[in-house]
Short mmCIF file of C-alpha atoms in Angstrom, two decimals:
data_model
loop_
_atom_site.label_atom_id
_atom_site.label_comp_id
_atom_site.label_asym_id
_atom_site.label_seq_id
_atom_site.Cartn_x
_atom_site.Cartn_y
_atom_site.Cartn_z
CA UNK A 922 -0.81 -2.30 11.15
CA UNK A 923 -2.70 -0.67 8.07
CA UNK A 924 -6.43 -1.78 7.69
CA UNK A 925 -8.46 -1.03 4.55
CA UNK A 926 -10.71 1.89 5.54
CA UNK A 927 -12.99 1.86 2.56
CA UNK A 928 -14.31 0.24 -0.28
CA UNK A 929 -12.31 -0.50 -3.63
CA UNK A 930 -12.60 -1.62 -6.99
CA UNK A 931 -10.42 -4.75 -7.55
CA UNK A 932 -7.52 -3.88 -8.99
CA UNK A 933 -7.01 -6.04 -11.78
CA UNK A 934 -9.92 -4.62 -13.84
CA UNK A 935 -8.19 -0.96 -13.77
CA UNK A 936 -5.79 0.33 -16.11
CA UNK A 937 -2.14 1.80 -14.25
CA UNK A 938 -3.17 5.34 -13.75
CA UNK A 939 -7.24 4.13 -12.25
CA UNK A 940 -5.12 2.13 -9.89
CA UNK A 941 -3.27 4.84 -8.23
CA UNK A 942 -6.57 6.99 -8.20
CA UNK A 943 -8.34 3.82 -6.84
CA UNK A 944 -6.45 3.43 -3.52
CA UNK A 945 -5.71 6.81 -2.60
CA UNK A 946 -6.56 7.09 1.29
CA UNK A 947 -7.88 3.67 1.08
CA UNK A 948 -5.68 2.70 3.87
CA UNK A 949 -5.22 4.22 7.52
CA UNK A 950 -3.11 2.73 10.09
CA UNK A 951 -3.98 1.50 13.55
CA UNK A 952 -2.90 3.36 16.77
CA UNK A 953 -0.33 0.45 17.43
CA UNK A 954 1.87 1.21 14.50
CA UNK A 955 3.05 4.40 15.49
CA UNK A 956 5.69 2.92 18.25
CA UNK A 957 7.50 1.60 15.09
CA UNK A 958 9.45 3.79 13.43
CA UNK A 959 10.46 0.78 10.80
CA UNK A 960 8.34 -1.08 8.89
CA UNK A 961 8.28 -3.51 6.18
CA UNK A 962 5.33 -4.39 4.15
CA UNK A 963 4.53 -7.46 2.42
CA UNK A 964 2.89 -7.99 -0.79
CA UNK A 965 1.56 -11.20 -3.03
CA UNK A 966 1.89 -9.24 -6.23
CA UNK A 967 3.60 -6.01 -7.75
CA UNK A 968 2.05 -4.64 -10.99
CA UNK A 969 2.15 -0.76 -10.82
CA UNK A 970 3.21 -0.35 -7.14
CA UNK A 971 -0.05 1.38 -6.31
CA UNK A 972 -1.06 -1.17 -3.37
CA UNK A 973 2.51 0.09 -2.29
CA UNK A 974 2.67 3.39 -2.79
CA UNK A 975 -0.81 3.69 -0.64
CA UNK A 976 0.42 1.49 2.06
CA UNK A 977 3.86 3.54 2.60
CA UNK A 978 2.18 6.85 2.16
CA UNK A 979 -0.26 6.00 5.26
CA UNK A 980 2.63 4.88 7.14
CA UNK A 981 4.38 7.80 6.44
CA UNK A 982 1.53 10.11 7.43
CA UNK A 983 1.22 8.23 10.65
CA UNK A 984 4.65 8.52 11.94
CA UNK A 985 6.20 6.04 10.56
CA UNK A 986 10.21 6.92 9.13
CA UNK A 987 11.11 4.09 7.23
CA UNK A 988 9.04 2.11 4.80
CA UNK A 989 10.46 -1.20 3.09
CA UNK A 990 8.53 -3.45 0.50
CA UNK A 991 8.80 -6.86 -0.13
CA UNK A 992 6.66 -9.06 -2.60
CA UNK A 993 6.43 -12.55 -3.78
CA UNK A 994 5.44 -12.28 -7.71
CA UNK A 995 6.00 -9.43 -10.04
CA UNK A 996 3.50 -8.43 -12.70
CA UNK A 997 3.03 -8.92 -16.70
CA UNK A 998 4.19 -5.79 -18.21
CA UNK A 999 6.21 -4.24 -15.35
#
């Protein structure tokens, strides 16, 4: 599973582009993951697909070969 390894701002008080900056190597995954080689992550919003784009790219880097999304609301202005 992928745990939040450090501190961020909330995203809803940064622009697109901070948001991307803003979560970059926020996540890492836990040791347990890795026997998965499918994965699907769940989401309560999409605005900019940053939370999403951090999430698959630290399941990606941890061994993971497919990465699906799913979320429940989509965002103003997407």
């Amino acid at each position: 599973m992928l745990i939040r390894d450090r501190s961020t701002v909330p995203q809803k008080e940064l622009d697109d582009k901070q948001r991307f900056k803003n979560l970059e190597n926020a996540f890492i995954i836990t040791e347990n993951v890795v026997r998965y080689k499918k994965v699907i992550i769940l989401d309560d919003i999409y605005t900019t697909g940053a939370t999403m784009d951090a999430c698959a790219k630290a399941l990606h880097e941890g061994g993971v070969h497919e990465v699906y999304s799913v979320v429940l609301c989509i965002g103003r202005g997407f």
